[in-house]
Structure formats: structure tokens, C-alpha cells
XYZ file of C-alpha atoms in Angstrom:
730
model
C 72.201 10.778 306.080
C 74.767 8.035 306.130
C 75.711 5.479 303.743
C 75.941 2.077 304.814
C 78.137 -0.798 303.821
C 76.406 -1.911 300.902
C 76.007 1.270 299.792
C 72.395 2.142 300.872
C 71.655 5.621 302.443
C 70.243 5.296 305.929
C 67.264 7.594 306.725
C 66.265 7.941 310.181
C 62.915 9.288 311.382
C 62.917 11.554 314.568
C 59.777 10.833 316.921
C 57.993 8.978 314.350
C 54.847 10.481 311.919
C 54.958 14.323 311.728
C 52.812 16.241 313.951
C 49.265 18.085 312.761
C 49.134 21.675 312.948
C 46.269 21.240 315.871
C 42.918 23.071 314.395
C 41.010 25.110 316.356
C 37.173 24.401 317.305
C 33.869 25.595 315.814
C 33.494 27.209 318.737
C 36.885 29.205 318.802
C 36.578 30.485 315.267
C 34.031 33.062 315.570
C 34.550 33.815 311.634
C 33.770 30.492 310.425
C 31.109 29.457 313.578
C 28.607 27.102 312.348
C 25.729 29.114 313.851
C 26.760 32.106 311.794
C 26.787 30.150 308.335
C 23.318 28.887 309.512
C 22.160 32.360 310.195
C 23.174 33.881 306.424
C 21.598 30.515 305.186
C 18.139 31.485 307.030
C 18.336 35.190 306.236
C 18.551 34.532 302.410
C 15.927 31.649 302.939
C 13.296 33.995 304.216
C 14.210 36.727 302.048
C 14.024 34.528 298.768
C 10.763 32.549 299.934
C 8.583 35.472 300.562
C 7.596 34.951 304.329
C 9.516 38.142 305.384
C 7.648 40.192 303.247
C 4.496 38.747 304.145
C 5.117 39.054 307.908
C 6.235 42.887 307.253
C 2.935 44.036 305.408
C 0.874 42.374 307.871
C 2.873 44.440 310.837
C 2.659 47.287 308.535
C -1.191 47.115 308.520
C -1.385 46.424 312.451
C 1.087 49.261 313.292
C -0.779 51.857 310.821
C -3.122 53.363 313.172
C -1.236 53.029 316.072
C 2.059 55.226 315.865
C 0.575 58.577 314.325
C -1.830 58.519 317.341
C 0.798 58.696 319.940
C 3.220 60.579 318.120
C 5.878 57.946 318.147
C 8.053 57.290 315.436
C 8.787 53.465 315.877
C 7.747 50.758 318.399
C 9.526 48.800 320.721
C 10.166 45.167 320.492
C 9.718 42.384 323.257
C 10.525 39.005 322.780
C 10.193 36.218 325.322
C 10.695 32.315 324.922
C 13.112 32.536 321.915
C 14.912 29.141 323.121
C 18.271 28.251 322.553
C 19.037 29.347 319.141
C 22.820 28.558 319.657
C 21.684 24.789 319.037
C 18.073 24.321 317.774
C 17.799 25.455 314.370
C 13.990 26.371 314.801
C 14.832 29.024 317.356
C 17.636 30.244 314.983
C 15.316 30.793 312.405
C 12.798 32.821 314.305
C 15.900 34.858 315.721
C 16.778 35.497 312.104
C 12.991 37.055 310.786
C 13.192 39.339 314.451
C 16.492 40.335 313.153
C 15.112 41.270 309.701
C 11.976 43.004 311.141
C 14.298 44.962 313.439
C 16.050 46.698 310.390
C 13.174 48.480 309.369
C 12.619 51.697 310.382
C 8.934 51.050 312.235
C 10.738 48.751 314.742
C 13.770 50.522 315.525
C 12.811 51.604 318.976
C 13.990 49.938 322.075
C 14.646 45.733 321.983
C 14.140 44.024 325.086
C 14.471 39.691 325.259
C 14.269 36.868 327.933
C 14.605 33.458 328.433
C 16.025 31.338 331.374
C 17.649 28.980 329.180
C 19.790 31.179 327.274
C 23.619 30.424 327.676
C 26.223 33.116 328.418
C 27.607 32.798 324.624
C 23.823 33.722 323.183
C 23.674 36.484 325.640
C 26.924 37.879 324.247
C 25.889 37.238 320.679
C 22.147 39.123 321.853
C 24.179 41.846 323.501
C 26.553 42.577 320.421
C 23.174 42.906 318.368
C 21.976 45.603 320.469
C 19.257 43.768 322.237
C 18.901 44.379 326.045
C 18.490 41.703 328.575
C 15.709 41.192 330.779
C 17.385 40.713 333.847
C 14.537 38.806 336.238
C 11.707 36.865 335.085
C 8.573 39.115 334.836
C 6.647 36.160 333.706
C 5.172 38.451 331.306
C 3.648 41.248 332.987
C 5.501 44.563 331.050
C 3.607 47.303 330.528
C 3.164 48.589 327.296
C 3.130 52.448 327.374
C 4.481 52.638 323.331
C 3.146 50.575 320.708
C 5.246 47.169 321.240
C 5.568 43.770 319.158
C 5.432 40.969 321.714
C 7.168 38.337 319.803
C 6.219 35.140 321.137
C 6.429 31.947 319.025
C 5.095 29.123 320.265
C 5.131 30.138 324.122
C 2.532 28.632 326.783
C -0.990 30.504 326.911
C -0.122 31.453 330.529
C 2.544 33.633 329.435
C -0.174 35.483 326.917
C -2.597 35.746 329.366
C 0.216 37.346 332.166
C 0.917 39.952 329.375
C -2.999 40.951 328.513
C -3.229 40.953 332.307
C -0.491 43.759 332.471
C -2.407 45.838 329.797
C -6.190 45.499 330.458
C -6.593 48.920 331.018
C -5.898 51.602 328.469
C -2.329 49.834 327.061
C -4.059 47.187 325.296
C -4.376 49.045 321.980
C -0.319 49.109 322.045
C -0.145 45.269 321.910
C 0.795 43.838 318.404
C 1.315 40.027 318.674
C 3.028 37.441 316.525
C 2.684 33.808 317.816
C 0.208 31.491 318.761
C -3.658 32.040 317.594
C -5.785 33.441 320.801
C -8.658 31.450 319.289
C -7.223 28.344 318.901
C -5.399 28.465 322.709
C -8.731 29.321 323.916
C -10.143 26.246 322.545
C -7.799 24.250 324.239
C -8.335 25.826 327.798
C -12.196 25.043 327.056
C -11.511 21.589 325.777
C -9.063 20.499 328.541
C -11.857 21.903 331.403
C -9.584 24.536 332.591
C -10.469 27.360 335.202
C -12.376 30.111 333.094
C -11.125 32.439 335.443
C -7.761 31.828 335.332
C -7.206 32.736 331.746
C -10.261 35.005 331.396
C -8.069 37.400 329.710
C -7.286 35.118 326.769
C -10.591 34.214 326.583
C -11.538 37.674 325.963
C -8.723 38.686 323.831
C -9.867 35.806 321.571
C -13.317 37.684 320.644
C -11.721 41.026 320.299
C -8.143 40.488 318.630
C -8.033 40.286 314.366
C -5.947 37.812 313.256
C -3.719 38.270 309.852
C -2.669 34.462 309.311
C 0.912 33.857 307.239
C 1.758 32.106 304.127
C 4.699 30.159 303.038
C 5.191 28.735 306.320
C 5.871 25.106 305.265
C 9.215 25.036 304.167
C 10.492 26.191 307.846
C 9.428 22.970 309.637
C 8.146 23.810 312.942
C 9.555 27.244 313.351
C 6.448 29.042 311.939
C 3.574 26.630 312.537
C 0.239 28.273 313.222
C 1.667 31.291 313.798
C -0.376 34.439 312.989
C -0.135 38.209 313.602
C -2.971 39.880 315.947
C -3.833 42.955 317.124
C -6.950 44.804 318.616
C -9.229 47.600 317.013
C -11.794 47.773 319.382
C -12.481 48.431 323.136
C -11.550 46.030 325.360
C -13.966 44.490 327.928
C -13.425 45.238 332.130
C -12.760 42.814 334.227
C -16.117 42.939 335.830
C -17.990 41.978 332.775
C -15.497 39.154 331.974
C -15.946 37.720 335.310
C -19.893 37.983 334.981
C -19.731 36.505 331.847
C -17.114 33.280 333.390
C -19.632 33.118 336.605
C -22.790 33.008 334.363
C -21.255 30.157 331.743
C -20.083 28.363 335.028
C -23.655 28.660 337.171
C -25.583 27.612 334.097
C -23.142 24.389 333.533
C -23.700 23.743 337.379
C -27.598 24.072 337.115
C -27.792 22.009 334.265
C -25.597 19.195 335.761
C -27.569 19.598 339.040
C -30.961 18.845 336.997
C -29.645 16.029 335.390
C -28.643 14.288 337.914
C -31.475 15.075 339.961
C -33.665 13.519 337.095
C -31.696 10.335 337.255
C -31.944 9.832 341.119
C -35.921 10.054 340.408
C -35.822 7.703 337.703
C -34.078 4.854 339.606
C -36.037 5.390 342.699
C -39.542 5.383 341.173
C -38.269 1.965 339.304
C -37.294 0.566 342.632
C -40.435 1.657 344.328
C -42.176 0.198 341.550
C -40.528 -3.351 341.417
C -40.930 -3.074 345.578
C -44.902 -2.843 344.739
C -44.941 -5.526 341.798
C -42.433 -7.973 342.850
C -45.068 -9.897 345.301
C -47.598 -10.435 342.724
C -44.944 -12.065 339.900
C -46.335 -9.055 337.536
C -42.350 -7.875 336.925
C -39.244 -9.241 335.842
C -36.211 -7.641 337.049
C -34.613 -5.514 335.013
C -30.880 -6.204 334.177
C -30.350 -2.544 334.053
C -30.601 -1.863 337.219
C -28.777 -4.358 338.626
C -25.604 -3.655 340.748
C -22.275 -3.742 338.958
C -20.665 -6.566 339.702
C -17.335 -6.455 342.263
C -13.448 -6.955 341.069
C -13.220 -10.700 339.478
C -10.775 -12.814 341.430
C -9.967 -15.498 339.291
C -8.788 -18.388 341.797
C -7.319 -20.378 339.019
C -3.875 -21.584 340.763
C -2.397 -21.945 344.116
C 0.792 -20.077 344.092
C 1.765 -19.977 347.479
C 4.386 -23.149 347.235
C 5.938 -21.419 344.778
C 7.363 -18.911 347.582
C 9.421 -21.029 349.225
C 11.246 -23.170 346.341
C 13.876 -21.801 344.020
C 13.551 -20.778 340.356
C 12.948 -23.845 337.854
C 12.563 -23.748 334.180
C 10.916 -27.342 333.874
C 7.148 -28.002 334.195
C 5.711 -27.478 337.933
C 2.533 -29.242 339.473
C 0.266 -26.609 340.868
C -2.750 -26.831 342.503
C -5.839 -26.124 340.379
C -8.628 -24.442 342.500
C -11.457 -24.164 339.811
C -12.785 -20.366 341.018
C -12.663 -21.562 344.887
C -11.118 -19.623 347.640
C -8.147 -21.787 348.794
C -8.951 -20.641 352.471
C -12.535 -21.330 353.068
C -13.136 -23.619 349.886
C -16.214 -21.963 348.783
C -17.046 -21.174 345.189
C -16.314 -17.834 344.734
C -15.998 -17.743 340.727
C -18.813 -19.191 339.085
C -17.132 -18.693 335.580
C -13.808 -20.425 336.094
C -13.047 -24.074 336.224
C -12.421 -27.681 334.238
C -10.602 -27.296 331.201
C -7.255 -28.933 329.825
C -4.821 -29.439 331.999
C -1.844 -27.641 330.751
C 1.888 -27.727 332.171
C 2.521 -24.770 334.209
C 5.621 -23.057 333.527
C 7.042 -20.436 335.615
C 7.501 -17.013 334.198
C 10.097 -14.756 334.822
C 8.587 -11.380 334.354
C 11.504 -9.280 335.895
C 14.936 -9.281 334.386
C 17.838 -7.803 336.358
C 21.191 -7.013 335.302
C 23.878 -5.115 335.964
C 24.402 -1.578 337.360
C 28.111 -0.534 336.236
C 27.406 -0.069 332.543
C 27.819 -3.674 331.288
C 25.221 -5.912 329.727
C 23.874 -9.899 330.960
C 23.433 -11.206 327.855
C 20.705 -13.994 327.229
C 20.266 -16.539 324.069
C 16.530 -17.275 322.874
C 16.260 -20.988 322.564
C 12.858 -21.680 321.960
C 9.254 -19.716 321.048
C 6.436 -21.322 321.902
C 2.788 -20.923 322.574
C 1.516 -21.313 326.577
C -1.872 -22.525 327.670
C -1.647 -20.086 331.022
C -0.113 -16.674 329.046
C -2.032 -15.210 326.339
C 1.714 -13.792 324.978
C 4.011 -16.253 323.644
C 6.893 -17.109 325.851
C 10.699 -17.867 325.268
C 13.419 -19.947 326.956
C 16.599 -18.296 327.259
C 19.720 -19.306 328.716
C 22.531 -17.410 329.983
C 25.522 -17.802 332.670
C 23.152 -17.854 335.420
C 20.784 -20.698 333.624
C 17.679 -21.248 331.638
C 14.138 -19.512 332.681
C 11.092 -18.470 330.506
C 10.039 -14.936 329.604
C 7.441 -13.374 327.894
C 8.516 -13.138 324.089
C 8.639 -10.076 322.023
C 6.535 -9.551 318.872
C 9.772 -10.297 316.232
C 11.498 -12.426 318.681
C 12.602 -15.578 317.360
C 15.053 -18.988 318.021
C 18.814 -17.526 318.147
C 18.651 -13.882 319.190
C 20.961 -12.457 321.837
C 18.937 -10.112 324.561
C 20.710 -7.943 326.855
C 19.855 -6.384 330.040
C 21.322 -4.085 332.247
C 20.017 -1.728 335.221
C 22.630 0.937 334.355
C 21.030 4.600 333.731
C 23.491 6.653 331.165
C 23.642 10.046 331.131
C 22.922 10.110 327.189
C 19.462 8.150 326.647
C 19.941 5.232 324.193
C 17.725 3.477 321.260
C 17.870 0.046 322.564
C 16.860 -2.914 320.093
C 13.896 -5.279 320.496
C 14.007 -7.714 323.287
C 16.609 -5.801 325.503
C 15.707 -4.748 329.075
C 16.404 -1.113 330.412
C 15.470 1.127 333.194
C 12.727 3.700 331.756
C 14.659 6.411 332.584
C 17.402 5.079 329.929
C 15.268 5.187 327.164
C 14.521 7.978 324.652
C 10.802 9.145 324.129
C 8.644 7.484 322.214
C 10.083 3.591 322.847
C 7.606 0.973 322.855
C 8.004 -1.139 325.719
C 6.454 -4.089 328.210
C 6.455 -5.734 331.541
C 7.165 -2.423 333.157
C 7.541 -2.048 336.770
C 5.086 -0.032 338.427
C 7.626 0.802 341.162
C 10.964 -1.200 341.804
C 10.806 -4.373 343.449
C 7.310 -4.518 342.640
C 5.714 -7.943 342.953
C 4.503 -9.263 339.508
C 1.302 -8.520 339.724
C 1.951 -4.621 339.681
C 3.790 -4.952 336.462
C 2.007 -3.559 333.352
C 1.926 -4.677 330.077
C 1.736 -8.590 330.407
C -1.399 -9.144 328.104
C -1.094 -10.478 324.467
C -0.205 -7.219 321.680
C 0.073 -5.013 324.521
C 2.738 -1.926 325.023
C 3.299 0.951 327.026
C 4.842 4.027 325.433
C 7.447 6.193 327.098
C 6.022 10.154 326.500
C 8.454 12.089 328.341
C 10.813 13.051 331.806
C 9.066 15.216 334.298
C 10.479 16.475 337.585
C 12.661 13.657 337.844
C 9.954 11.114 336.764
C 9.191 9.297 333.485
C 5.627 9.743 332.199
C 4.045 6.619 330.170
C 1.267 5.935 328.131
C -0.610 2.898 329.165
C -2.986 0.781 326.858
C -5.866 2.450 328.097
C -4.815 6.275 327.539
C -4.084 6.992 330.913
C -0.627 8.270 332.080
C 1.618 7.397 334.994
C 4.385 9.235 336.331
C 7.006 6.298 337.391
C 10.579 6.467 339.062
C 13.443 6.113 336.219
C 14.865 3.106 337.643
C 11.601 0.959 337.097
C 12.711 -2.003 334.301
C 11.171 -2.248 331.225
C 11.641 -4.900 328.016
C 11.674 -3.036 324.971
C 9.131 -3.948 322.104
C 5.536 -5.004 321.881
C 4.559 -8.265 323.306
C 3.713 -11.393 320.890
C 0.253 -12.825 319.782
C -0.995 -9.739 318.511
C -3.980 -10.857 316.947
C -4.561 -12.773 320.119
C -8.244 -10.458 320.649
C -9.325 -10.947 317.126
C -9.067 -15.422 317.517
C -12.789 -16.231 316.793
C -13.623 -18.671 319.825
C -16.408 -20.815 317.335
C -18.586 -21.573 320.018
C -18.985 -21.995 324.052
C -17.795 -25.458 323.805
C -14.202 -24.151 323.113
C -14.187 -21.570 326.066
C -14.892 -24.473 328.164
C -11.832 -26.149 327.230
C -9.983 -23.191 327.922
C -11.736 -23.233 331.765
C -13.946 -20.575 330.795
C -17.735 -21.164 331.948
C -20.558 -19.468 330.940
C -21.748 -16.397 332.388
C -25.560 -15.635 333.703
C -25.931 -12.824 330.852
C -27.752 -10.481 333.203
C -24.988 -7.814 333.555
C -23.862 -6.524 330.060
C -21.129 -3.878 330.058
C -21.430 -0.814 327.903
C -24.414 -2.037 326.048
C -25.192 1.646 325.059
C -28.290 1.720 326.799
C -27.295 5.237 328.662
C -25.812 6.415 325.484
C -22.116 7.095 324.896
C -19.990 8.565 327.926
C -17.247 10.189 327.460
C -14.761 11.473 330.464
C -12.052 13.518 330.259
C -8.817 11.215 330.744
C -7.601 12.090 334.784
C -3.948 13.894 335.035
C -0.893 11.594 335.140
C -1.059 9.665 338.498
C 2.466 10.004 340.433
C 3.827 6.458 341.881
C 6.512 6.118 344.259
C 6.094 2.462 345.648
C 3.324 0.347 346.671
C -0.018 1.420 347.772
C -0.831 2.918 351.212
C -3.503 0.800 353.562
C -7.105 1.158 352.878
C -8.991 3.559 354.786
C -11.273 2.185 357.436
C -15.223 2.648 356.366
C -17.930 3.652 358.850
C -21.584 2.911 358.108
C -24.208 5.186 359.586
C -27.951 4.300 359.311
C -29.681 7.295 358.200
C -33.655 7.436 358.246
C -35.199 8.220 354.000
C -36.748 11.351 355.001
C -33.859 13.109 356.477
C -31.855 12.372 352.905
C -33.962 14.130 351.033
C -37.031 15.701 350.178
C -37.565 14.288 346.764
C -37.903 10.717 348.280
C -40.573 11.730 350.931
C -43.570 11.108 348.656
C -42.107 7.948 347.653
C -41.965 6.082 351.235
C -44.783 4.959 352.243
C -43.554 3.355 355.342
C -39.999 4.009 357.435
C -37.682 2.819 354.990
C -33.773 2.663 356.342
C -30.708 2.841 354.286
C -27.335 2.656 354.734
C -24.702 5.484 353.838
C -21.145 4.129 353.428
C -18.474 7.286 353.549
C -14.791 7.010 354.342
C -13.193 8.796 356.820
C -10.086 9.466 355.262
C -8.322 12.249 357.952
C -8.930 13.614 360.953
C -9.368 17.470 361.219
C -5.789 17.679 362.628
C -4.382 16.232 359.810
C -6.463 18.610 357.295
C -5.049 21.582 359.493
C -1.347 20.342 359.511
C -1.902 20.329 355.686
C -3.306 24.073 355.181
C -0.538 25.109 357.666
C 2.053 23.403 355.406
C 1.160 26.068 352.347
C 4.129 28.236 351.709
C 3.768 32.065 350.623
C 6.655 34.321 349.291
C 7.027 37.129 350.279
C 5.984 35.858 353.935
C 5.259 38.503 356.242
C 5.906 42.009 354.636
C 6.151 44.102 351.141
C 7.590 47.300 351.094
C 6.637 50.222 348.989
C 7.821 53.686 348.439
C 4.520 56.215 348.438
C 3.317 58.425 347.567
C 3.469 57.080 343.786
C 1.508 57.766 340.415
C 1.933 54.260 338.655
C -0.265 51.105 338.802
C 2.152 48.863 341.091
C 2.084 44.964 340.136
C 3.991 42.587 343.034
C 3.597 38.624 342.547
C 2.792 36.635 345.825
C 4.036 32.846 345.382
C 2.261 29.737 347.166
C 3.570 26.625 347.241
C 1.146 23.398 348.739
C 3.564 20.928 350.355
C 0.963 18.561 351.552
C -0.678 15.630 349.820
C -4.388 17.416 349.389
C -6.479 20.059 347.385
C -5.870 23.456 349.101
C -8.877 25.520 348.450
C -7.954 29.461 349.035
C -9.077 33.140 348.951
C -7.419 35.988 348.887
C -8.755 39.062 350.944
C -7.545 42.641 351.888
C -8.433 45.418 354.053
C -8.592 47.689 351.095
C -10.310 46.834 348.280
C -10.845 49.975 346.462
C -7.002 50.642 346.267
C -5.573 46.900 346.290
C -6.882 44.267 343.802
C -5.641 40.429 343.850
C -5.917 38.394 340.844
C -6.686 35.464 341.280
C -9.019 35.547 344.561
C -10.534 31.835 344.619
C -8.984 28.780 343.875
C -7.488 25.541 344.139
C -3.591 24.485 344.617
C -3.398 20.690 343.732
C -0.741 18.947 345.856
C 2.550 19.310 345.310
C 1.617 22.372 343.339
C 1.804 26.418 343.336
C -0.383 29.607 342.453
C 1.168 32.767 341.473
C -1.016 35.769 342.600
C -0.753 39.511 341.158
C -1.176 41.857 343.386
C -2.095 45.587 341.940
C -2.027 48.598 344.037
C -3.649 51.487 342.390
C -1.989 55.011 342.805
C -1.649 56.662 346.079
C -1.415 60.657 345.755
C -1.721 61.470 349.832
C -0.455 60.090 352.732
C -0.699 56.277 352.821
C -2.690 53.950 355.079
C -0.877 52.686 357.302
C -2.315 48.961 358.318
C -2.702 47.823 354.754
C -2.503 44.401 354.668
C -3.213 40.833 352.423
C -4.567 37.959 353.931
C -4.358 34.131 352.215
C -7.142 32.121 354.057
C -6.262 28.332 353.455
C -8.428 25.169 354.113
C -7.262 21.804 353.236
C -10.261 19.718 351.475
C -10.673 15.462 352.108
C -9.693 13.326 349.317
C -13.218 12.160 349.058
C -14.333 15.763 348.109
C -13.664 16.774 344.244
C -11.771 20.125 343.326
C -14.297 20.194 340.041
C -16.564 22.305 342.252
C -16.560 26.137 341.627
C -14.083 27.551 344.715
C -16.567 30.411 345.675
C -19.588 27.713 346.522
C -16.837 25.366 348.203
C -16.650 28.032 350.953
C -20.555 27.802 351.600
C -20.253 23.901 351.899
C -20.659 22.746 355.673
C -17.428 20.663 355.688
C -15.172 23.849 355.111
C -17.368 26.187 357.432
C -16.583 23.408 360.183
C -12.791 23.835 359.692
C -11.077 27.016 361.029
C -9.196 28.535 357.890
C -5.627 28.721 358.153
C -4.412 32.294 357.400
C -0.890 34.158 355.855
C -1.017 37.388 356.618
C 1.225 40.129 354.414
C 1.611 43.306 355.942
C 2.007 46.084 353.410
C 4.699 48.949 354.769
C 4.722 52.151 353.153
C 7.988 54.500 353.044
C 8.313 58.369 352.414
C 10.892 58.933 350.008
C 13.856 59.480 352.911
C 13.379 55.776 353.511
C 11.563 56.466 356.731
C 8.014 54.955 358.193
C 5.218 57.374 358.241
C 3.347 58.315 361.360
C 0.647 56.591 362.240
C -1.796 58.972 361.918
C -4.375 57.860 359.181
C -5.315 53.911 359.804
C -7.305 51.879 357.415
C -10.165 49.692 359.344
C -9.476 45.843 358.843
C -12.435 44.066 357.351
C -11.840 40.429 356.494
C -15.553 39.580 356.794
C -16.607 37.149 353.820
C -18.394 39.329 350.897
C -20.008 36.114 349.506
């Protein structure tokens, strides 16, 4: 300190403010780690709410008769699909309950755990708590030689089916499950029209397993929602019985459906024949219910060809009105279009384009008004690029500022209504409109443009965004497709009362004939399952060329012979979508792993299960069947089935024990045939192999050799050879 001339003490501060001590992060301080605090909190909560006592008492009931019979003091524990407990609270709560159960003497055996999403920190925590990490993904194919608790809350039903498959013989009585209900999963398989053969072990277990429901689970959110404890007390059905049951259900369904279709065809044929006889005598009026369905209704309201060669303008444009006539031929095509008031035609900009560098293009809403052409309200916006008309959202008003950006951020955003973003930048559950079907698509390909309509962003799958359309169908589009946040305005448009047909004539809508009634309820209510999500990468391809072949009616079906008094010729149109060479290349694109050889050490006393993966790289459904030259010693599941385009299939090959010298020439053969696109994959795969379209095409064969090695690692001599038999046993 120094004293100046005026007697004041001068202080100097060196290097500004005093530096603060650097705090350790939560991850660095092991004692005060956040997840440990949550761990203790959930532990106390489980002990005080009574859920742990309920689970433990139920497990004691399930394990009561299993341990004394096998002279085992404790049971093993296997945990699948726990999740990232370091970040997810539900997964942490499930881990706490599992640790409390393992502290009991009944579950003090070996502890195994696997989840492919475990981080290094989570793996270290599990190892420190005494868990053994499963090195490879065994897909649930673990044999339970001792009583084992499979801890699998909220796992996929395919994983449950694999566990039951691996223990389908004599070890199923050792299984005790903590997870989802077999009955609920079986009901979902039937409701979603899944292949019953694929989930036959799960369907069988739902009839034999005994369930012990849990209580006091509501206070833990979704961690233990719809979970229960399941175990087996009776003998398991064998594979043959299960297969016979599934085949019987499929055959009965096929026969009932076939009889129903034949009866409908006979009814329509009788009606048409009766009309042919009675129409010349004027004794019958044609029934509207048997009229053909009308084709696509092309509007032909305005001639928009001049807009292709002129710049955009927000001012009203004079457009030639077509009145339902084809602009090229001048003929009247649409009888329900014509007349009405003449409105100002305003050029609507359905697509909004912004910068891609992370900045925004801002526009201000000047006016929101009703339009005579568009069903939704339109808004006039102004920005640095000028003015333009856009579709107004539900809550848009004059004075609002809207933003547009084409940037795809790493973190999903929750945008405000009226802003325009790519669908890949918005969080799931966002309601959007004016969605591009693919980047740069024309205006007629943009989705959700009518009043009150919207599209919901569902999730992200394989670098594509799944959106839910107003008709409940799903599409998988590219994340670069632009969309506007919010629902379109004029929500009550469909509830407006026209009053009379004269009001429709003023709007340019003429009265129809009244013969065709869509969905009038005459044939009952038709409930069809929703199709899978369609992948859209670009504009649709060219329409395949159609070939017409004229056939005699006597050659078509024996059911119509009795109705034909003379030679009546019908024209059957069918699409020749693909050639035989293209289908053959599609079958050759199926890739299997392992490709050529499987090496086993023999003899062996236990059953060996090896997985074979097949992937379809083509755009067609692949019909397959798996054969082996020694079916009494090698069993394959599944044997028949389809592989969807861009999808795969996992085959489980079971090698029964070999005591003597193994056969030298064992092999497994995968027969593949690509189906044309006009053939449905809903037919039973085993029956599809008998159809002429499959018999004509030569099946592509993928052969895998089975090589046996002795204890020294050398090949066996060719003393015993198996006989190849690839003939179909259909």
C-alpha cells in the first residue's frame, strides 16, 4: 500500500478478480455422483412402497419346487435389455430392484448381463457389483441348465421367443421370467397378422405359463408398467404339436377365405347373367351396387401451363378456366366441374426455402384472408426477397414473424407454429403441414394442403423420418424434406353446411348422377390392416406396360361353365412387371453368413445351436425354404418363409449330439425365389412353393458345408458319407 499526495491509501488489484477454484464435475467425483444419489433414492423407495417384498414373495413361490428337485441351493440370474441406467431413470430403477433381489440367498448364483448400448462407465459399474458381462450378442439363445431368473422388463417379443426356443426340450421348467406378459404379446402377434410359425414358442408359452401380477407399480412410472412374474408348472408341448396347431389354424383360415371369395364371384356372375337376359325385355333396371368403381377424378379447373414460364408474383393473375374440359382435346371430361363465381386466382407458394448455414430467413405476416380456390386460409408475408402468399396455420395472425431454415442441427428442436424446418430437425410428436414427399418435389406431391389437415412426426428409423398421415398410413421420407410447423387453418371447413345444391353450383361444383355411392354400408364395414410404412426416396418410377390377353370363359374356371350358354370372351389384364432374368438376379442378391462353411469339433454330447443370417438386398419379396441332407441330426428353424425387401432373417440350426464318427458330407441348402410384385406375400410360404409361378423359376441355391474336426483339429477321413437328398418333401 502507498500513500498519495492527498493522504489517501492507494490499493492495486493484481490480475483482476480473484480466481475461483475449479470444481470437479459430477462424473469426476465418484462419491457425490448423481446416479449414486438416485440409486439410493430408488432403493429406499422400493423398500418402503412394498414393491420389493411383493416381487420377492412371488419369486419364492415360483422357485419353491425348482431348487430342491435339482439339489441346487441358489438360482442364476440373466438380465437382457436393461438399458442405459446411467442416463435413464427407468433403467436405473430396474437395476436397483435387480440388485435387491440378488442380495437374497435364493439368487446368489452366477449373474450374467448384456445390452449392446452399455457404455464403458456402465460396464465398469456392473463389473464392480459382481456382474459377468456377456461378450457377444447371443440373441437370447442361452440354455438354462439350472433354475434361472431371466430379468427382461420391456424387451422385444422376438427375444422372449428365442429364450423359449433355446429351452424348449427339458430345461424349460428351470425358467422364471420377470418381464412382459406372454398373453399380451401373443395377442399382439395375432392382431398384427404376424407369422404364427415365427412366434410359435411364445404362443405356446402363453397357454402354459402361470402369471403372478405385481402391485404398487404406479409410483415408479413406466419402469414396471404391465410387468409380471411367469413360470411353468406343466409339460411343454413339442415342436410337432405346435407346428400342427399352427398349420391347422392357417389351413382353416385359408379354406374359409377361399369359400367366401368363391361365393362372392358366383353371386356377381349370377347377377350379371340375369341382367343380360332381362335387360332386352325392359324388365330390370341396372342396380347401382354392381356398377364399376369410377376412375381417378381429374378436376380440370384451371389451365396452369402459363405459370411455368413466368416469374412469381403476389398480385392476382388471370387464369383460363377449363370447366372440366381437357385442355388438349377440348372434350368434356369431368361432368361435376363448371360454372360458378369467378374468383381472383392468387399464386400460393407451398414450399419455403431458407439458408442452410444455421441462420434464419424471417418474414412478417401482413394479412390473413379467405381464398376462393384454397380450402385453408392464406396469408400474405413479406421479407427481403419480396412478398408472397402462403397457407396460413391455425393460430397465425397479422403481425407475426415466421422463420425458415433448411439447416439440420445435431440436436432436435421444438419449433414455433408457422416456422418452416426440415422434418429431420423437429422432435417426434411435432404437428406439421405442407410436407414435401421428397426434396424438390412438385406442388402436387406436397402432403397436407387442405383445410384443417396435418401430419405428425413419429420417429426416426434408418436415417429416415416416419410421418403419420391423416388417413393413419405411415411414410418413411428423407430428413431433408421441408415442412411447416402447425395445423392448417379453417379447421371447421368440413362442418360447414352447404344449405342446398345451388350453393355448390356457385362454387363451381355440379350435381352428380347419384348412381355411385361410396361406402354406403351395403356390403358391411370393411376393416383392413394398415400397410407398413412406405419408403419414399424420390419421384415414382414409370408405370409398367400392360399386356392384354383374351381368354375363353370356359378356360378360366369350371364354376362359370354352367352359366355360359354361348361362347363369351373376357379380357384379362395383368401387368408384366419384371422379366425372369431380373427376378433371378434378385434371388442371387440374397447374402448369407456364414457363406460357405461351418466348422464343428466332433464328437460332442450336447446340442449345438448355430445362427445363420440371411439378408435380402433386392426390392422384391424372397420366398425361401431351408433344407439339410440329414434332417434326423440337423434341425433348422424356420424352414419356410419370406424375406422382405431390405430386411433379413435369422435361422437357428440345431445339431443333435454325435457319438461316433461324424458324416463327412453334411450340408445345409437355402433355396431362394424372388416373387413378382403383383404376387402377395400373405400366402402361406409352403403353399407358395406349389404355385406354377414358383415352379417355373429355377430356385437359387446357397449351400453351406458342415466340416467336422477331431480333437486334434484335423479332418476326419472320408470313411462315412451321408447321402444327399434335396428333394422336396412337400
